[in-house]
Amino acid sequence: MPISRPRAKQRAVLGSTDSAGAAVTVNLAAIAANYRSLRQRVGERVTLSAVVKANAYGLGMAHVAPALAKVGCSLFFVATLDEGSALRQTLRGSRIAVLEGLLPGSAPAFIRAKLIPVLNELSQLAAWRKAARGGKTPPAILHLDTGMSRLGLSQRDLARLVADRDLLRGVTLAAIMSHLACADEPAHPKNPAQLAALHAALALLPPAPASLASSSGIFLGPEYHLDIARPGAALYGINPIPGKSNPMKSVVSLQAKILQVRDVDTGETVGYGATHRMNRPSRVATIGVGYADGWLRSASDRGSAGIAGKRVPVVGRISMDLMTLDVTGIDPRIARPGATVDLLDETYGIDDAADAAKTIGYELMTLLGRRYRRRYRGGTR
Ligand SMILES: *Cc1c(COP(=O)(O)O)cnc(C)c1O
Protein backbone atom coordinates (compact mmCIF):
# COMPACT_ATOMS: atom_id res chain seq x y z
CA MET A 1 0.00 0.00 0.00
CA PRO A 2 1.47 3.36 -0.95
CA ILE A 3 1.95 5.53 2.11
CA SER A 4 2.61 9.16 1.42
CA ARG A 5 5.00 11.13 3.57
CA PRO A 6 3.44 13.79 5.78
CA ARG A 7 3.31 17.10 4.00
CA ALA A 8 1.87 20.36 5.17
CA LYS A 9 -0.38 21.05 2.22
CA GLN A 10 -1.94 17.83 1.14
CA ARG A 11 -5.40 17.74 -0.37
CA ALA A 12 -7.99 16.38 2.00
CA VAL A 13 -10.33 15.18 -0.73
CA LEU A 14 -10.02 12.87 -3.65
CA GLY A 15 -9.21 14.80 -6.79
CA SER A 16 -11.05 14.06 -10.02
CA THR A 17 -7.83 12.89 -11.64
CA ASP A 18 -6.82 10.79 -8.64
CA SER A 19 -6.30 7.12 -9.43
CA ALA A 20 -7.53 6.03 -6.01
CA GLY A 21 -11.14 5.06 -5.54
CA ALA A 22 -11.13 5.78 -1.83
CA ALA A 23 -8.83 7.61 0.56
CA VAL A 24 -8.39 7.99 4.29
CA THR A 25 -7.08 11.32 5.46
CA VAL A 26 -5.44 11.51 8.87
CA ASN A 27 -5.23 14.98 10.35
CA LEU A 28 -2.01 15.05 12.38
CA ALA A 29 -2.71 18.59 13.55
CA ALA A 30 -5.97 17.36 15.09
CA ILE A 31 -4.08 14.57 16.89
CA ALA A 32 -1.65 17.19 18.22
CA ALA A 33 -4.58 19.38 19.30
CA ASN A 34 -6.20 16.43 21.08
CA TYR A 35 -2.93 15.76 22.89
CA ARG A 36 -2.78 19.39 23.99
CA SER A 37 -6.37 19.36 25.17
CA LEU A 38 -5.80 16.21 27.25
CA ARG A 39 -2.60 17.76 28.56
CA GLN A 40 -4.66 20.72 29.74
CA ARG A 41 -7.18 18.43 31.38
CA VAL A 42 -4.60 16.42 33.37
CA GLY A 43 -2.34 19.38 34.15
CA GLU A 44 1.42 19.74 33.87
CA ARG A 45 2.16 17.56 36.90
CA VAL A 46 0.90 14.42 35.17
CA THR A 47 2.99 12.64 32.54
CA LEU A 48 0.75 12.35 29.49
CA SER A 49 1.85 9.31 27.51
CA ALA A 50 0.34 8.17 24.21
CA VAL A 51 -0.83 4.69 23.30
CA VAL A 52 0.14 4.00 19.69
CA LYS A 53 -0.44 0.24 19.60
CA ALA A 54 -1.96 -1.48 16.57
CA ASN A 55 -0.21 0.93 14.22
CA ALA A 56 -1.67 3.90 16.14
CA TYR A 57 -5.15 2.39 15.99
CA GLY A 58 -4.73 1.84 12.27
CA LEU A 59 -3.76 5.43 11.48
CA GLY A 60 -0.04 4.83 10.90
CA MET A 61 2.33 4.80 13.87
CA ALA A 62 5.28 6.06 11.82
CA HIS A 63 3.40 9.30 11.15
CA VAL A 64 1.37 9.63 14.33
CA ALA A 65 4.11 9.02 16.91
CA PRO A 66 6.49 11.73 15.64
CA ALA A 67 3.58 14.19 15.53
CA LEU A 68 2.89 13.43 19.18
CA ALA A 69 6.57 13.64 20.11
CA LYS A 70 6.63 17.07 18.54
CA VAL A 71 3.97 18.36 20.92
CA GLY A 72 5.83 17.03 23.93
CA CYS A 73 4.90 13.38 24.34
CA SER A 74 7.94 11.44 25.56
CA LEU A 75 6.40 8.13 26.71
CA PHE A 76 4.69 5.79 24.25
CA PHE A 77 2.87 2.51 24.77
CA VAL A 78 2.69 -0.21 22.13
CA ALA A 79 1.21 -3.69 22.41
CA THR A 80 3.93 -5.93 21.02
CA LEU A 81 7.68 -6.22 20.94
CA ASP A 82 7.60 -5.91 17.14
CA GLU A 83 5.67 -2.67 17.40
CA GLY A 84 8.18 -1.45 19.97
CA SER A 85 11.17 -2.30 17.79
CA ALA A 86 9.54 -0.56 14.83
CA LEU A 87 8.78 2.54 16.88
CA ARG A 88 12.35 2.63 18.18
CA GLN A 89 13.50 3.12 14.57
CA THR A 90 11.25 6.20 14.35
CA LEU A 91 11.73 7.67 17.82
CA ARG A 92 15.31 7.32 19.02
CA GLY A 93 15.00 9.25 22.26
CA SER A 94 11.51 8.53 23.58
CA ARG A 95 10.56 6.04 26.24
CA ILE A 96 8.64 3.12 24.71
CA ALA A 97 6.75 0.59 26.83
CA VAL A 98 5.43 -2.75 25.57
CA LEU A 99 2.11 -3.81 27.08
CA GLU A 100 2.16 -7.50 26.21
CA GLY A 101 5.09 -7.95 28.55
CA LEU A 102 8.15 -10.09 28.52
CA LEU A 103 7.66 -13.32 26.62
CA PRO A 104 10.18 -16.07 27.42
CA GLY A 105 13.48 -15.28 25.70
CA SER A 106 12.59 -11.75 24.68
CA ALA A 107 14.55 -9.83 27.35
CA PRO A 108 17.65 -9.30 25.16
CA ALA A 109 15.51 -7.78 22.40
CA PHE A 110 13.99 -5.38 24.93
CA ILE A 111 17.39 -4.35 26.18
CA ARG A 112 18.82 -3.96 22.68
CA ALA A 113 16.03 -1.63 21.57
CA LYS A 114 15.82 0.11 24.97
CA LEU A 115 12.18 -0.90 25.38
CA ILE A 116 10.38 -0.90 28.71
CA PRO A 117 8.62 -4.18 29.38
CA VAL A 118 5.29 -4.06 31.16
CA LEU A 119 5.79 -6.95 33.57
CA ASN A 120 2.55 -8.86 33.90
CA GLU A 121 3.54 -11.70 36.22
CA LEU A 122 6.20 -12.74 38.71
CA SER A 123 8.04 -14.98 36.24
CA GLN A 124 8.53 -11.92 34.01
CA LEU A 125 9.90 -9.99 36.95
CA ALA A 126 12.38 -12.83 37.56
CA ALA A 127 13.36 -12.94 33.89
CA TRP A 128 13.97 -9.19 33.84
CA ARG A 129 16.15 -9.37 36.95
CA LYS A 130 18.07 -12.25 35.45
CA ALA A 131 18.69 -10.31 32.24
CA ALA A 132 20.28 -7.57 34.35
CA ARG A 133 22.81 -10.18 35.64
CA GLY A 134 22.70 -9.08 39.24
CA GLY A 135 23.06 -5.38 38.48
CA LYS A 136 20.27 -2.84 38.49
CA THR A 137 17.73 -3.59 35.75
CA PRO A 138 16.80 -1.18 33.01
CA PRO A 139 13.39 0.41 33.72
CA ALA A 140 10.31 -1.78 33.71
CA ILE A 141 6.66 -1.14 34.44
CA LEU A 142 4.80 -3.36 36.88
CA HIS A 143 1.22 -4.13 35.87
CA LEU A 144 -1.27 -5.03 38.59
CA ASP A 145 -4.62 -6.55 37.73
CA THR A 146 -7.27 -4.80 39.78
CA GLY A 147 -10.33 -6.18 38.08
CA MET A 148 -9.84 -7.09 34.42
CA SER A 149 -8.65 -10.69 34.82
CA ARG A 150 -6.58 -10.14 31.73
CA LEU A 151 -2.97 -9.04 32.05
CA GLY A 152 -1.14 -8.06 35.21
CA LEU A 153 -0.22 -9.51 38.59
CA SER A 154 -3.14 -11.15 40.33
CA GLN A 155 -3.92 -10.29 43.96
CA ARG A 156 -2.23 -13.56 44.91
CA ASP A 157 0.95 -12.63 42.99
CA LEU A 158 0.86 -9.22 44.66
CA ALA A 159 0.71 -10.80 48.10
CA ARG A 160 3.73 -12.95 47.24
CA LEU A 161 5.60 -9.90 45.99
CA VAL A 162 4.86 -7.99 49.17
CA ALA A 163 5.91 -10.94 51.32
CA ASP A 164 9.20 -11.40 49.49
CA ARG A 165 10.87 -8.06 48.80
CA ASP A 166 13.81 -9.86 47.17
CA LEU A 167 11.61 -10.35 44.11
CA LEU A 168 11.89 -6.62 43.43
CA ARG A 169 15.54 -6.22 44.39
CA GLY A 170 17.51 -4.37 41.72
CA VAL A 171 14.41 -3.73 39.62
CA THR A 172 14.03 -0.17 38.41
CA LEU A 173 10.30 0.60 38.30
CA ALA A 174 9.37 3.28 35.78
CA ALA A 175 5.74 2.92 36.86
CA ILE A 176 3.19 0.76 38.59
CA MET A 177 0.06 0.57 36.47
CA SER A 178 -3.37 -0.95 36.30
CA HIS A 179 -6.20 -0.76 33.77
CA LEU A 180 -9.86 0.13 34.24
CA ALA A 181 -12.55 -2.26 33.01
CA CYS A 182 -15.48 0.20 32.90
CA ALA A 183 -13.97 3.67 32.49
CA ASP A 184 -16.51 4.58 29.81
CA GLU A 185 -19.31 4.12 32.37
CA PRO A 186 -18.65 6.91 34.90
CA ALA A 187 -21.20 5.61 37.42
CA HIS A 188 -19.88 2.05 37.41
CA PRO A 189 -18.85 0.97 40.95
CA LYS A 190 -15.89 -0.89 39.48
CA ASN A 191 -14.11 2.42 38.81
CA PRO A 192 -13.70 3.54 42.45
CA ALA A 193 -13.12 -0.08 43.46
CA GLN A 194 -10.20 -0.45 41.05
CA LEU A 195 -8.79 2.94 42.08
CA ALA A 196 -8.93 1.89 45.73
CA ALA A 197 -7.32 -1.47 44.93
CA LEU A 198 -4.47 0.26 43.14
CA HIS A 199 -3.92 2.69 46.03
CA ALA A 200 -3.89 -0.21 48.47
CA ALA A 201 -1.26 -1.99 46.40
CA LEU A 202 0.86 1.14 45.98
CA ALA A 203 0.99 1.52 49.75
CA LEU A 204 2.64 -1.91 49.99
CA LEU A 205 5.19 -1.47 47.18
CA PRO A 206 8.29 0.66 46.75
CA PRO A 207 7.49 4.17 45.55
CA ALA A 208 7.00 4.47 41.78
CA PRO A 209 4.91 6.68 39.49
CA ALA A 210 1.35 5.31 39.33
CA SER A 211 -0.82 4.98 36.25
CA LEU A 212 -4.44 3.97 35.79
CA ALA A 213 -6.35 6.16 33.34
CA SER A 214 -6.65 5.60 29.62
CA SER A 215 -8.82 7.96 27.52
CA SER A 216 -12.11 7.51 29.35
CA GLY A 217 -10.36 7.23 32.71
CA ILE A 218 -9.01 10.76 32.27
CA PHE A 219 -12.61 12.00 32.17
CA LEU A 220 -13.54 10.24 35.42
CA GLY A 221 -11.86 13.05 37.33
CA PRO A 222 -8.47 14.16 38.65
CA GLU A 223 -8.28 11.40 41.29
CA TYR A 224 -7.88 8.96 38.39
CA HIS A 225 -5.00 10.86 36.74
CA LEU A 226 -2.32 9.78 39.25
CA ASP A 227 1.20 10.28 37.83
CA ILE A 228 0.94 8.94 34.27
CA ALA A 229 -2.13 8.92 32.00
CA ARG A 230 -2.30 6.56 29.01
CA PRO A 231 -4.77 7.77 26.38
CA GLY A 232 -5.07 6.19 22.95
CA ALA A 233 -8.56 6.49 21.47
CA ALA A 234 -9.21 10.10 22.50
CA LEU A 235 -6.06 11.24 20.70
CA TYR A 236 -7.50 9.82 17.51
CA GLY A 237 -10.88 11.49 17.90
CA ILE A 238 -12.88 8.62 19.38
CA ASN A 239 -15.33 9.92 21.97
CA PRO A 240 -14.00 9.11 25.47
CA ILE A 241 -17.37 9.94 27.06
CA PRO A 242 -19.94 7.91 25.08
CA GLY A 243 -23.43 9.36 25.23
CA LYS A 244 -22.11 12.88 25.74
CA SER A 245 -20.90 15.30 23.11
CA ASN A 246 -17.39 14.44 21.93
CA PRO A 247 -14.79 16.82 23.39
CA MET A 248 -12.11 15.60 20.98
CA LYS A 249 -11.33 16.89 17.48
CA SER A 250 -12.16 14.67 14.55
CA VAL A 251 -8.98 13.11 13.12
CA VAL A 252 -10.01 10.74 10.35
CA SER A 253 -11.93 11.38 7.19
CA LEU A 254 -12.77 8.88 4.50
CA GLN A 255 -13.80 9.68 0.98
CA ALA A 256 -14.80 7.41 -1.84
CA LYS A 257 -15.68 7.97 -5.45
CA ILE A 258 -18.94 6.94 -7.01
CA LEU A 259 -18.18 4.19 -9.53
CA GLN A 260 -21.61 3.90 -11.13
CA VAL A 261 -25.13 5.29 -10.75
CA ARG A 262 -28.17 3.36 -11.94
CA ASP A 263 -31.92 3.70 -12.00
CA VAL A 264 -33.68 1.02 -10.02
CA ASP A 265 -37.40 0.40 -10.56
CA THR A 266 -40.01 -0.09 -7.90
CA GLY A 267 -39.86 -3.69 -6.66
CA GLU A 268 -36.27 -4.30 -7.71
CA THR A 269 -33.77 -5.33 -5.07
CA VAL A 270 -30.24 -4.16 -4.31
CA GLY A 271 -27.25 -6.37 -3.56
CA TYR A 272 -26.58 -9.82 -2.16
CA GLY A 273 -29.44 -11.58 -0.49
CA ALA A 274 -31.87 -9.09 -2.05
CA THR A 275 -32.26 -7.56 1.41
CA HIS A 276 -33.33 -4.15 0.19
CA ARG A 277 -36.35 -3.75 -2.08
CA MET A 278 -37.09 -0.37 -3.64
CA ASN A 279 -40.60 0.91 -3.05
CA ARG A 280 -40.31 3.75 -5.56
CA PRO A 281 -38.28 4.50 -8.66
CA SER A 282 -34.83 5.12 -7.24
CA ARG A 283 -31.27 5.91 -8.13
CA VAL A 284 -28.51 3.86 -6.57
CA ALA A 285 -24.84 4.86 -6.46
CA THR A 286 -22.19 2.18 -6.07
CA ILE A 287 -18.92 3.09 -4.35
CA GLY A 288 -15.72 1.11 -4.05
CA VAL A 289 -15.64 0.50 -0.30
CA GLY A 290 -16.56 -2.82 1.25
CA TYR A 291 -15.85 -5.07 4.16
CA ALA A 292 -12.36 -5.83 2.80
CA ASP A 293 -11.71 -2.15 3.49
CA GLY A 294 -12.94 -2.45 7.04
CA TRP A 295 -16.45 -1.19 6.31
CA LEU A 296 -18.08 -3.96 8.27
CA ARG A 297 -20.78 -6.16 6.79
CA SER A 298 -22.79 -5.55 9.94
CA ALA A 299 -23.36 -2.04 8.55
CA SER A 300 -25.48 -3.53 5.74
CA ASP A 301 -28.68 -1.53 5.24
CA ARG A 302 -27.54 0.76 8.05
CA GLY A 303 -25.93 4.16 8.37
CA SER A 304 -25.40 6.80 5.74
CA ALA A 305 -22.89 8.76 3.71
CA GLY A 306 -22.58 12.45 2.87
CA ILE A 307 -22.77 13.90 -0.59
CA ALA A 308 -22.91 17.60 -1.35
CA GLY A 309 -23.90 18.34 2.24
CA LYS A 310 -26.79 15.85 2.32
CA ARG A 311 -27.07 12.44 3.94
CA VAL A 312 -27.90 9.42 1.81
CA PRO A 313 -28.69 6.00 3.29
CA VAL A 314 -26.72 2.82 2.76
CA VAL A 315 -29.00 0.32 0.99
CA GLY A 316 -28.39 -3.39 0.63
CA ARG A 317 -25.58 -5.50 1.96
CA ILE A 318 -22.01 -4.32 2.23
CA SER A 319 -20.04 -6.60 -0.07
CA MET A 320 -16.30 -7.24 -0.18
CA ASP A 321 -15.33 -4.29 -2.35
CA LEU A 322 -18.54 -2.37 -2.84
CA MET A 323 -21.45 -0.73 -1.14
CA THR A 324 -24.57 0.96 -2.43
CA LEU A 325 -26.24 4.25 -1.53
CA ASP A 326 -29.72 5.52 -2.29
CA VAL A 327 -29.05 8.84 -4.03
CA THR A 328 -32.58 9.37 -5.32
CA GLY A 329 -32.79 12.70 -3.51
CA ILE A 330 -29.56 14.08 -4.95
CA ASP A 331 -29.24 16.10 -8.16
CA PRO A 332 -27.99 13.67 -10.85
CA ARG A 333 -25.45 16.27 -11.92
CA ILE A 334 -23.92 15.88 -8.46
CA ALA A 335 -24.40 12.16 -7.81
CA ARG A 336 -22.54 10.91 -10.87
CA PRO A 337 -19.58 8.60 -11.49
CA GLY A 338 -16.36 10.12 -10.20
CA ALA A 339 -18.12 12.30 -7.64
CA THR A 340 -16.84 12.13 -4.08
CA VAL A 341 -18.85 10.72 -1.21
CA ASP A 342 -17.93 11.34 2.44
CA LEU A 343 -18.05 8.19 4.55
CA LEU A 344 -16.35 9.77 7.55
CA ASP A 345 -16.02 13.47 8.20
CA GLU A 346 -16.41 16.01 10.98
CA THR A 347 -20.18 15.68 11.06
CA TYR A 348 -20.40 11.90 10.72
CA GLY A 349 -17.45 10.46 12.56
CA ILE A 350 -15.95 7.13 13.45
CA ASP A 351 -18.32 6.63 16.40
CA ASP A 352 -21.40 7.26 14.22
CA ALA A 353 -20.21 4.79 11.60
CA ALA A 354 -19.32 2.28 14.31
CA ASP A 355 -22.81 2.64 15.78
CA ALA A 356 -24.29 1.81 12.41
CA ALA A 357 -22.06 -1.29 12.25
CA LYS A 358 -23.12 -2.26 15.78
CA THR A 359 -19.60 -1.93 17.11
CA ILE A 360 -17.37 0.70 18.75
CA GLY A 361 -15.17 3.34 17.18
CA TYR A 362 -12.06 1.47 18.35
CA GLU A 363 -12.86 -1.56 16.21
CA LEU A 364 -13.83 0.34 13.12
CA MET A 365 -10.80 2.62 13.30
CA THR A 366 -8.31 -0.22 13.60
CA LEU A 367 -9.87 -1.86 10.55
CA LEU A 368 -9.65 1.17 8.29
CA GLY A 369 -7.10 1.59 5.65
CA ARG A 370 -5.74 -1.73 4.55
CA ARG A 371 -6.47 -0.82 0.97
CA TYR A 372 -7.28 2.88 1.04
CA ARG A 373 -4.96 5.51 -0.27
CA ARG A 374 -3.75 7.17 2.91
CA ARG A 375 -3.03 10.87 3.26
CA TYR A 376 -1.67 12.85 6.14
CA ARG A 377 -2.27 16.51 6.70
CA GLY A 378 -1.19 18.96 9.33
CA GLY A 379 2.24 17.32 9.57
CA THR A 380 5.22 19.56 10.05
CA ARG A 381 7.98 17.18 9.07
C1 LIG B 1 -5.21 0.20 24.85
C2 LIG B 1 -4.80 0.55 26.22
C3 LIG B 1 -4.82 1.89 26.65
C4 LIG B 1 -5.42 3.01 25.82
O1 LIG B 1 -6.82 2.92 25.92
P1 LIG B 1 -7.79 3.96 25.22
O2 LIG B 1 -9.12 3.59 25.71
O3 LIG B 1 -7.64 3.78 23.76
O4 LIG B 1 -7.36 5.31 25.66
C5 LIG B 1 -4.30 2.17 27.89
N1 LIG B 1 -3.81 1.19 28.69
C6 LIG B 1 -3.82 -0.11 28.32
C7 LIG B 1 -3.29 -1.15 29.25
C8 LIG B 1 -4.32 -0.48 27.08
O5 LIG B 1 -4.34 -1.76 26.72
Short mmCIF file of C-alpha atoms and ligand atoms in Angstrom, two decimals, residues 51 53 57 99 150 177 179 214-215 230-234 362, ligand 1:
data_model
loop_
_atom_site.label_atom_id
_atom_site.label_comp_id
_atom_site.label_asym_id
_atom_site.label_seq_id
_atom_site.Cartn_x
_atom_site.Cartn_y
_atom_site.Cartn_z
CA VAL A 51 -0.83 4.69 23.30
CA LYS A 53 -0.44 0.24 19.60
CA TYR A 57 -5.15 2.39 15.99
CA LEU A 99 2.11 -3.81 27.08
CA ARG A 150 -6.58 -10.14 31.73
CA MET A 177 0.06 0.57 36.47
CA HIS A 179 -6.20 -0.76 33.77
CA SER A 214 -6.65 5.60 29.62
CA SER A 215 -8.82 7.96 27.52
CA ARG A 230 -2.30 6.56 29.01
CA PRO A 231 -4.77 7.77 26.38
CA GLY A 232 -5.07 6.19 22.95
CA ALA A 233 -8.56 6.49 21.47
CA ALA A 234 -9.21 10.10 22.50
CA TYR A 362 -12.06 1.47 18.35
C1 LIG B 1 -5.21 0.20 24.85
C2 LIG B 1 -4.80 0.55 26.22
C3 LIG B 1 -4.82 1.89 26.65
C4 LIG B 1 -5.42 3.01 25.82
O1 LIG B 1 -6.82 2.92 25.92
P1 LIG B 1 -7.79 3.96 25.22
O2 LIG B 1 -9.12 3.59 25.71
O3 LIG B 1 -7.64 3.78 23.76
O4 LIG B 1 -7.36 5.31 25.66
C5 LIG B 1 -4.30 2.17 27.89
N1 LIG B 1 -3.81 1.19 28.69
C6 LIG B 1 -3.82 -0.11 28.32
C7 LIG B 1 -3.29 -1.15 29.25
C8 LIG B 1 -4.32 -0.48 27.08
O5 LIG B 1 -4.34 -1.76 26.72
#
